[in-house]
Amino acid sequence: MADSRRPGPTRPPIRLRPAPVADPPYVDEVPDLWPRPPGQLALDLFGTGRPAAGRPTGRRPDPRPRPGHPSAPPLPPPATTTPEATRAAHRFVGTCLEILNGYRPPGQIRALVEPGSTVEVTEQLARAAARTPPVRRRSTRPAVHLRRLRVCQPRPTAVEVAAVVTGGGRSWAMALRLEHRRGTWLCTTLQVI
């Protein structure tokens, strides 16, 4: 008995194509355009009308590495943060949260702030306090919580911190800079965003 089923529609074969290159060409790929003459924009908006040297016209560049072709220099390792700097950042942000929650008086922040920046930092802390719900004296649950804290140490004596804080149904950010001076970490800048 013959099979009465007809074969279904045939599908075309799947072809894989390389993704286009998203990075600009390396300096050694375009030797005639680098360094640029003074006064010329980095992006040539008007175009010279000539193809890039060493590339065939009408084809996209091949993103795969070529043997014998110099590759880009490796990226520097990411900046590491010392445990001491991370603890200082957590301590300062924790003190700010305790002030915002009413567990500490605002004057206690002075010991952690550089003397020349005390007015700016306390004004920013007052700005953050305006965003928090009213403090209930007998409450044991904090009204303001830390959601996320990022610490970056660009230099051995400086730490930059970004903190996401939530309270009263709102979230906001605090950006601050701590510098190691006189044997301790002091806040030099605080910005409530």
PDB file of C-alpha atoms in Angstrom:
ATOM      1  CA  MET A   1       0.000   0.000   0.000  1.00  0.00           C
ATOM      2  CA  ALA A   2       1.381   3.375  -0.992  1.00  0.00           C
ATOM      3  CA  ASP A   3       1.751   6.209   1.495  1.00  0.00           C
ATOM      4  CA  SER A   4      -0.966   8.775   0.776  1.00  0.00           C
ATOM      5  CA  ARG A   5       0.641  11.526   2.887  1.00  0.00           C
ATOM      6  CA  ARG A   6       2.290  14.290   0.999  1.00  0.00           C
ATOM      7  CA  PRO A   7       5.516  15.769   2.273  1.00  0.00           C
ATOM      8  CA  GLY A   8       5.145  19.145   3.960  1.00  0.00           C
ATOM      9  CA  PRO A   9       6.648  22.351   2.684  1.00  0.00           C
ATOM     10  CA  THR A  10      10.399  22.316   2.594  1.00  0.00           C
ATOM     11  CA  ARG A  11      12.245  24.854   4.662  1.00  0.00           C
ATOM     12  CA  PRO A  12      15.264  26.644   3.354  1.00  0.00           C
ATOM     13  CA  PRO A  13      18.541  25.771   5.050  1.00  0.00           C
ATOM     14  CA  ILE A  14      19.648  27.974   7.927  1.00  0.00           C
ATOM     15  CA  ARG A  15      22.632  30.139   7.166  1.00  0.00           C
ATOM     16  CA  LEU A  16      24.785  31.708   9.864  1.00  0.00           C
ATOM     17  CA  ARG A  17      26.244  35.105   9.154  1.00  0.00           C
ATOM     18  CA  PRO A  18      28.825  36.947  11.258  1.00  0.00           C
ATOM     19  CA  ALA A  19      27.588  39.889  13.278  1.00  0.00           C
ATOM     20  CA  PRO A  20      28.774  43.291  12.046  1.00  0.00           C
ATOM     21  CA  VAL A  21      31.683  44.869  13.840  1.00  0.00           C
ATOM     22  CA  ALA A  22      30.581  47.463  16.380  1.00  0.00           C
ATOM     23  CA  ASP A  23      34.043  48.721  17.347  1.00  0.00           C
ATOM     24  CA  PRO A  24      35.924  51.431  15.463  1.00  0.00           C
ATOM     25  CA  PRO A  25      38.970  50.293  13.507  1.00  0.00           C
ATOM     26  CA  TYR A  26      42.264  50.003  15.322  1.00  0.00           C
ATOM     27  CA  VAL A  27      44.866  52.668  14.755  1.00  0.00           C
ATOM     28  CA  ASP A  28      47.006  50.305  12.674  1.00  0.00           C
ATOM     29  CA  GLU A  29      44.074  49.560  10.324  1.00  0.00           C
ATOM     30  CA  VAL A  30      43.670  53.179   9.240  1.00  0.00           C
ATOM     31  CA  PRO A  31      47.208  54.620   9.171  1.00  0.00           C
ATOM     32  CA  ASP A  32      46.442  57.551   6.862  1.00  0.00           C
ATOM     33  CA  LEU A  33      43.760  59.031   9.151  1.00  0.00           C
ATOM     34  CA  TRP A  34      45.635  58.894  12.440  1.00  0.00           C
ATOM     35  CA  PRO A  35      46.671  61.187  14.058  1.00  0.00           C
ATOM     36  CA  ARG A  36      44.106  63.614  12.795  1.00  0.00           C
ATOM     37  CA  PRO A  37      45.130  67.111  11.812  1.00  0.00           C
ATOM     38  CA  PRO A  38      44.268  69.747  14.415  1.00  0.00           C
ATOM     39  CA  GLY A  39      40.801  71.191  14.050  1.00  0.00           C
ATOM     40  CA  GLN A  40      39.315  68.124  12.336  1.00  0.00           C
ATOM     41  CA  LEU A  41      36.390  66.385  13.954  1.00  0.00           C
ATOM     42  CA  ALA A  42      36.896  62.848  15.203  1.00  0.00           C
ATOM     43  CA  LEU A  43      33.919  61.751  13.086  1.00  0.00           C
ATOM     44  CA  ASP A  44      34.233  62.845   9.485  1.00  0.00           C
ATOM     45  CA  LEU A  45      30.629  63.839   8.790  1.00  0.00           C
ATOM     46  CA  PHE A  46      31.246  64.892   5.214  1.00  0.00           C
ATOM     47  CA  GLY A  47      33.272  61.813   4.219  1.00  0.00           C
ATOM     48  CA  THR A  48      36.169  61.770   1.823  1.00  0.00           C
ATOM     49  CA  GLY A  49      34.491  59.335  -0.535  1.00  0.00           C
ATOM     50  CA  ARG A  50      37.429  56.927  -0.543  1.00  0.00           C
ATOM     51  CA  PRO A  51      37.338  53.463   1.018  1.00  0.00           C
ATOM     52  CA  ALA A  52      39.448  52.630   4.046  1.00  0.00           C
ATOM     53  CA  ALA A  53      42.934  51.448   3.174  1.00  0.00           C
ATOM     54  CA  GLY A  54      43.471  47.698   3.190  1.00  0.00           C
ATOM     55  CA  ARG A  55      39.794  46.776   2.972  1.00  0.00           C
ATOM     56  CA  PRO A  56      38.064  45.495  -0.128  1.00  0.00           C
ATOM     57  CA  THR A  57      35.041  47.498  -1.224  1.00  0.00           C
ATOM     58  CA  GLY A  58      31.559  46.055  -0.894  1.00  0.00           C
ATOM     59  CA  ARG A  59      32.399  43.643   1.945  1.00  0.00           C
ATOM     60  CA  ARG A  60      31.990  43.974   5.650  1.00  0.00           C
ATOM     61  CA  PRO A  61      35.114  43.493   7.741  1.00  0.00           C
ATOM     62  CA  ASP A  62      35.691  40.041   9.166  1.00  0.00           C
ATOM     63  CA  PRO A  63      35.432  40.222  12.989  1.00  0.00           C
ATOM     64  CA  ARG A  64      37.455  37.016  13.461  1.00  0.00           C
ATOM     65  CA  PRO A  65      41.104  37.440  14.430  1.00  0.00           C
ATOM     66  CA  ARG A  66      43.586  36.902  11.624  1.00  0.00           C
ATOM     67  CA  PRO A  67      46.788  34.988  12.210  1.00  0.00           C
ATOM     68  CA  GLY A  68      49.804  37.236  12.351  1.00  0.00           C
ATOM     69  CA  HIS A  69      47.664  40.363  12.774  1.00  0.00           C
ATOM     70  CA  PRO A  70      48.474  42.390  15.879  1.00  0.00           C
ATOM     71  CA  SER A  71      45.583  42.448  18.283  1.00  0.00           C
ATOM     72  CA  ALA A  72      44.530  45.288  20.534  1.00  0.00           C
ATOM     73  CA  PRO A  73      46.474  45.713  23.762  1.00  0.00           C
ATOM     74  CA  PRO A  74      44.777  44.040  26.726  1.00  0.00           C
ATOM     75  CA  LEU A  75      42.571  46.192  28.904  1.00  0.00           C
ATOM     76  CA  PRO A  76      43.945  47.169  32.295  1.00  0.00           C
ATOM     77  CA  PRO A  77      42.587  45.089  35.158  1.00  0.00           C
ATOM     78  CA  PRO A  78      39.555  46.554  36.931  1.00  0.00           C
ATOM     79  CA  ALA A  79      40.293  48.753  39.893  1.00  0.00           C
ATOM     80  CA  THR A  80      40.218  46.821  43.125  1.00  0.00           C
ATOM     81  CA  THR A  81      38.892  48.197  46.353  1.00  0.00           C
ATOM     82  CA  THR A  82      40.672  47.532  49.596  1.00  0.00           C
ATOM     83  CA  PRO A  83      38.630  46.040  52.449  1.00  0.00           C
ATOM     84  CA  GLU A  84      39.472  49.042  54.621  1.00  0.00           C
ATOM     85  CA  ALA A  85      37.989  51.432  52.050  1.00  0.00           C
ATOM     86  CA  THR A  86      34.864  49.293  51.676  1.00  0.00           C
ATOM     87  CA  ARG A  87      34.364  49.232  55.450  1.00  0.00           C
ATOM     88  CA  ALA A  88      34.765  53.022  55.599  1.00  0.00           C
ATOM     89  CA  ALA A  89      32.136  53.462  52.891  1.00  0.00           C
ATOM     90  CA  HIS A  90      29.690  51.133  54.662  1.00  0.00           C
ATOM     91  CA  ARG A  91      30.328  52.888  57.985  1.00  0.00           C
ATOM     92  CA  PHE A  92      29.686  56.359  56.540  1.00  0.00           C
ATOM     93  CA  VAL A  93      26.531  55.368  54.646  1.00  0.00           C
ATOM     94  CA  GLY A  94      25.307  53.440  57.705  1.00  0.00           C
ATOM     95  CA  THR A  95      25.811  56.536  59.859  1.00  0.00           C
ATOM     96  CA  CYS A  96      23.854  58.618  57.346  1.00  0.00           C
ATOM     97  CA  LEU A  97      20.996  56.092  57.425  1.00  0.00           C
ATOM     98  CA  GLU A  98      20.951  56.074  61.220  1.00  0.00           C
ATOM     99  CA  ILE A  99      20.680  59.881  61.178  1.00  0.00           C
ATOM    100  CA  LEU A 100      17.861  59.743  58.601  1.00  0.00           C
ATOM    101  CA  ASN A 101      16.024  57.113  60.670  1.00  0.00           C
ATOM    102  CA  GLY A 102      16.333  59.185  63.843  1.00  0.00           C
ATOM    103  CA  TYR A 103      18.668  56.800  65.715  1.00  0.00           C
ATOM    104  CA  ARG A 104      21.515  59.374  65.858  1.00  0.00           C
ATOM    105  CA  PRO A 105      21.581  63.162  66.103  1.00  0.00           C
ATOM    106  CA  PRO A 106      22.769  64.951  62.927  1.00  0.00           C
ATOM    107  CA  GLY A 107      25.785  66.422  64.729  1.00  0.00           C
ATOM    108  CA  GLN A 108      27.472  63.029  64.882  1.00  0.00           C
ATOM    109  CA  ILE A 109      28.270  63.193  61.183  1.00  0.00           C
ATOM    110  CA  ARG A 110      30.865  65.927  61.823  1.00  0.00           C
ATOM    111  CA  ALA A 111      33.474  63.429  62.991  1.00  0.00           C
ATOM    112  CA  LEU A 112      33.332  61.680  59.593  1.00  0.00           C
ATOM    113  CA  VAL A 113      33.396  64.810  57.401  1.00  0.00           C
ATOM    114  CA  GLU A 114      36.308  66.973  56.332  1.00  0.00           C
ATOM    115  CA  PRO A 115      36.063  70.284  58.270  1.00  0.00           C
ATOM    116  CA  GLY A 116      35.863  72.425  55.111  1.00  0.00           C
ATOM    117  CA  SER A 117      32.972  70.353  53.698  1.00  0.00           C
ATOM    118  CA  THR A 118      30.801  70.076  56.817  1.00  0.00           C
ATOM    119  CA  VAL A 119      28.222  72.664  55.698  1.00  0.00           C
ATOM    120  CA  GLU A 120      27.764  71.106  52.242  1.00  0.00           C
ATOM    121  CA  VAL A 121      27.454  67.573  53.589  1.00  0.00           C
ATOM    122  CA  THR A 122      24.942  68.515  56.299  1.00  0.00           C
ATOM    123  CA  GLU A 123      22.849  70.449  53.742  1.00  0.00           C
ATOM    124  CA  GLN A 124      22.760  67.394  51.479  1.00  0.00           C
ATOM    125  CA  LEU A 125      21.855  65.201  54.440  1.00  0.00           C
ATOM    126  CA  ALA A 126      19.007  67.605  55.286  1.00  0.00           C
ATOM    127  CA  ARG A 127      17.893  67.332  51.658  1.00  0.00           C
ATOM    128  CA  ALA A 128      17.789  63.547  52.045  1.00  0.00           C
ATOM    129  CA  ALA A 129      15.863  63.890  55.316  1.00  0.00           C
ATOM    130  CA  ALA A 130      13.177  65.883  53.474  1.00  0.00           C
ATOM    131  CA  ARG A 131      12.560  62.821  51.284  1.00  0.00           C
ATOM    132  CA  THR A 132      12.066  60.430  54.183  1.00  0.00           C
ATOM    133  CA  PRO A 133       8.822  59.735  56.008  1.00  0.00           C
ATOM    134  CA  PRO A 134       8.405  61.280  59.463  1.00  0.00           C
ATOM    135  CA  VAL A 135      10.445  59.558  62.144  1.00  0.00           C
ATOM    136  CA  ARG A 136       8.468  57.726  64.800  1.00  0.00           C
ATOM    137  CA  ARG A 137      10.382  57.781  68.043  1.00  0.00           C
ATOM    138  CA  ARG A 138       9.171  54.448  69.411  1.00  0.00           C
ATOM    139  CA  SER A 139       9.556  52.552  66.158  1.00  0.00           C
ATOM    140  CA  THR A 140      12.220  49.843  66.044  1.00  0.00           C
ATOM    141  CA  ARG A 141      11.930  49.357  62.295  1.00  0.00           C
ATOM    142  CA  PRO A 142      13.964  51.786  60.189  1.00  0.00           C
ATOM    143  CA  ALA A 143      12.036  53.885  57.688  1.00  0.00           C
ATOM    144  CA  VAL A 144      14.997  54.302  55.315  1.00  0.00           C
ATOM    145  CA  HIS A 145      16.826  51.248  53.938  1.00  0.00           C
ATOM    146  CA  LEU A 146      19.956  50.746  51.897  1.00  0.00           C
ATOM    147  CA  ARG A 147      19.162  48.867  48.696  1.00  0.00           C
ATOM    148  CA  ARG A 148      22.533  48.859  46.937  1.00  0.00           C
ATOM    149  CA  LEU A 149      26.034  50.142  47.567  1.00  0.00           C
ATOM    150  CA  ARG A 150      28.815  50.395  44.975  1.00  0.00           C
ATOM    151  CA  VAL A 151      32.357  51.279  45.997  1.00  0.00           C
ATOM    152  CA  CYS A 152      35.144  52.301  43.627  1.00  0.00           C
ATOM    153  CA  GLN A 153      38.677  53.209  44.637  1.00  0.00           C
ATOM    154  CA  PRO A 154      40.302  55.251  41.835  1.00  0.00           C
ATOM    155  CA  ARG A 155      43.335  56.046  43.991  1.00  0.00           C
ATOM    156  CA  PRO A 156      44.682  54.417  47.151  1.00  0.00           C
ATOM    157  CA  THR A 157      43.653  57.498  49.165  1.00  0.00           C
ATOM    158  CA  ALA A 158      40.221  58.118  47.599  1.00  0.00           C
ATOM    159  CA  VAL A 159      36.965  56.164  47.464  1.00  0.00           C
ATOM    160  CA  GLU A 160      33.869  56.992  45.425  1.00  0.00           C
ATOM    161  CA  VAL A 161      30.581  55.522  46.580  1.00  0.00           C
ATOM    162  CA  ALA A 162      27.133  55.263  45.001  1.00  0.00           C
ATOM    163  CA  ALA A 163      24.280  54.187  47.277  1.00  0.00           C
ATOM    164  CA  VAL A 164      20.646  53.522  46.380  1.00  0.00           C
ATOM    165  CA  VAL A 165      18.378  54.294  49.315  1.00  0.00           C
ATOM    166  CA  THR A 166      14.663  53.684  49.693  1.00  0.00           C
ATOM    167  CA  GLY A 167      12.170  55.048  52.180  1.00  0.00           C
ATOM    168  CA  GLY A 168       8.559  56.142  52.235  1.00  0.00           C
ATOM    169  CA  GLY A 169       7.788  54.443  48.931  1.00  0.00           C
ATOM    170  CA  ARG A 170      10.501  56.388  47.093  1.00  0.00           C
ATOM    171  CA  SER A 171      14.028  55.571  46.050  1.00  0.00           C
ATOM    172  CA  TRP A 172      16.913  57.953  45.515  1.00  0.00           C
ATOM    173  CA  ALA A 173      20.663  57.859  45.249  1.00  0.00           C
ATOM    174  CA  MET A 174      23.541  59.254  47.242  1.00  0.00           C
ATOM    175  CA  ALA A 175      26.943  59.801  45.669  1.00  0.00           C
ATOM    176  CA  LEU A 176      29.864  60.556  47.930  1.00  0.00           C
ATOM    177  CA  ARG A 177      33.635  60.716  48.014  1.00  0.00           C
ATOM    178  CA  LEU A 178      35.790  59.670  50.941  1.00  0.00           C
ATOM    179  CA  GLU A 179      39.464  60.572  51.201  1.00  0.00           C
ATOM    180  CA  HIS A 180      42.052  59.144  53.559  1.00  0.00           C
ATOM    181  CA  ARG A 181      43.382  62.063  55.609  1.00  0.00           C
ATOM    182  CA  ARG A 182      44.981  62.276  59.025  1.00  0.00           C
ATOM    183  CA  GLY A 183      44.792  58.511  59.461  1.00  0.00           C
ATOM    184  CA  THR A 184      41.037  58.215  58.853  1.00  0.00           C
ATOM    185  CA  TRP A 185      38.546  58.285  55.994  1.00  0.00           C
ATOM    186  CA  LEU A 186      36.722  61.624  55.748  1.00  0.00           C
ATOM    187  CA  CYS A 187      33.829  62.574  53.482  1.00  0.00           C
ATOM    188  CA  THR A 188      34.704  65.454  51.155  1.00  0.00           C
ATOM    189  CA  THR A 189      31.592  65.472  48.956  1.00  0.00           C
ATOM    190  CA  LEU A 190      28.025  64.200  49.371  1.00  0.00           C
ATOM    191  CA  GLN A 191      25.367  64.585  46.701  1.00  0.00           C
ATOM    192  CA  VAL A 192      21.767  63.452  47.087  1.00  0.00           C
ATOM    193  CA  ILE A 193      20.322  62.726  43.666  1.00  0.00           C
TER     194      ILE A 193
END
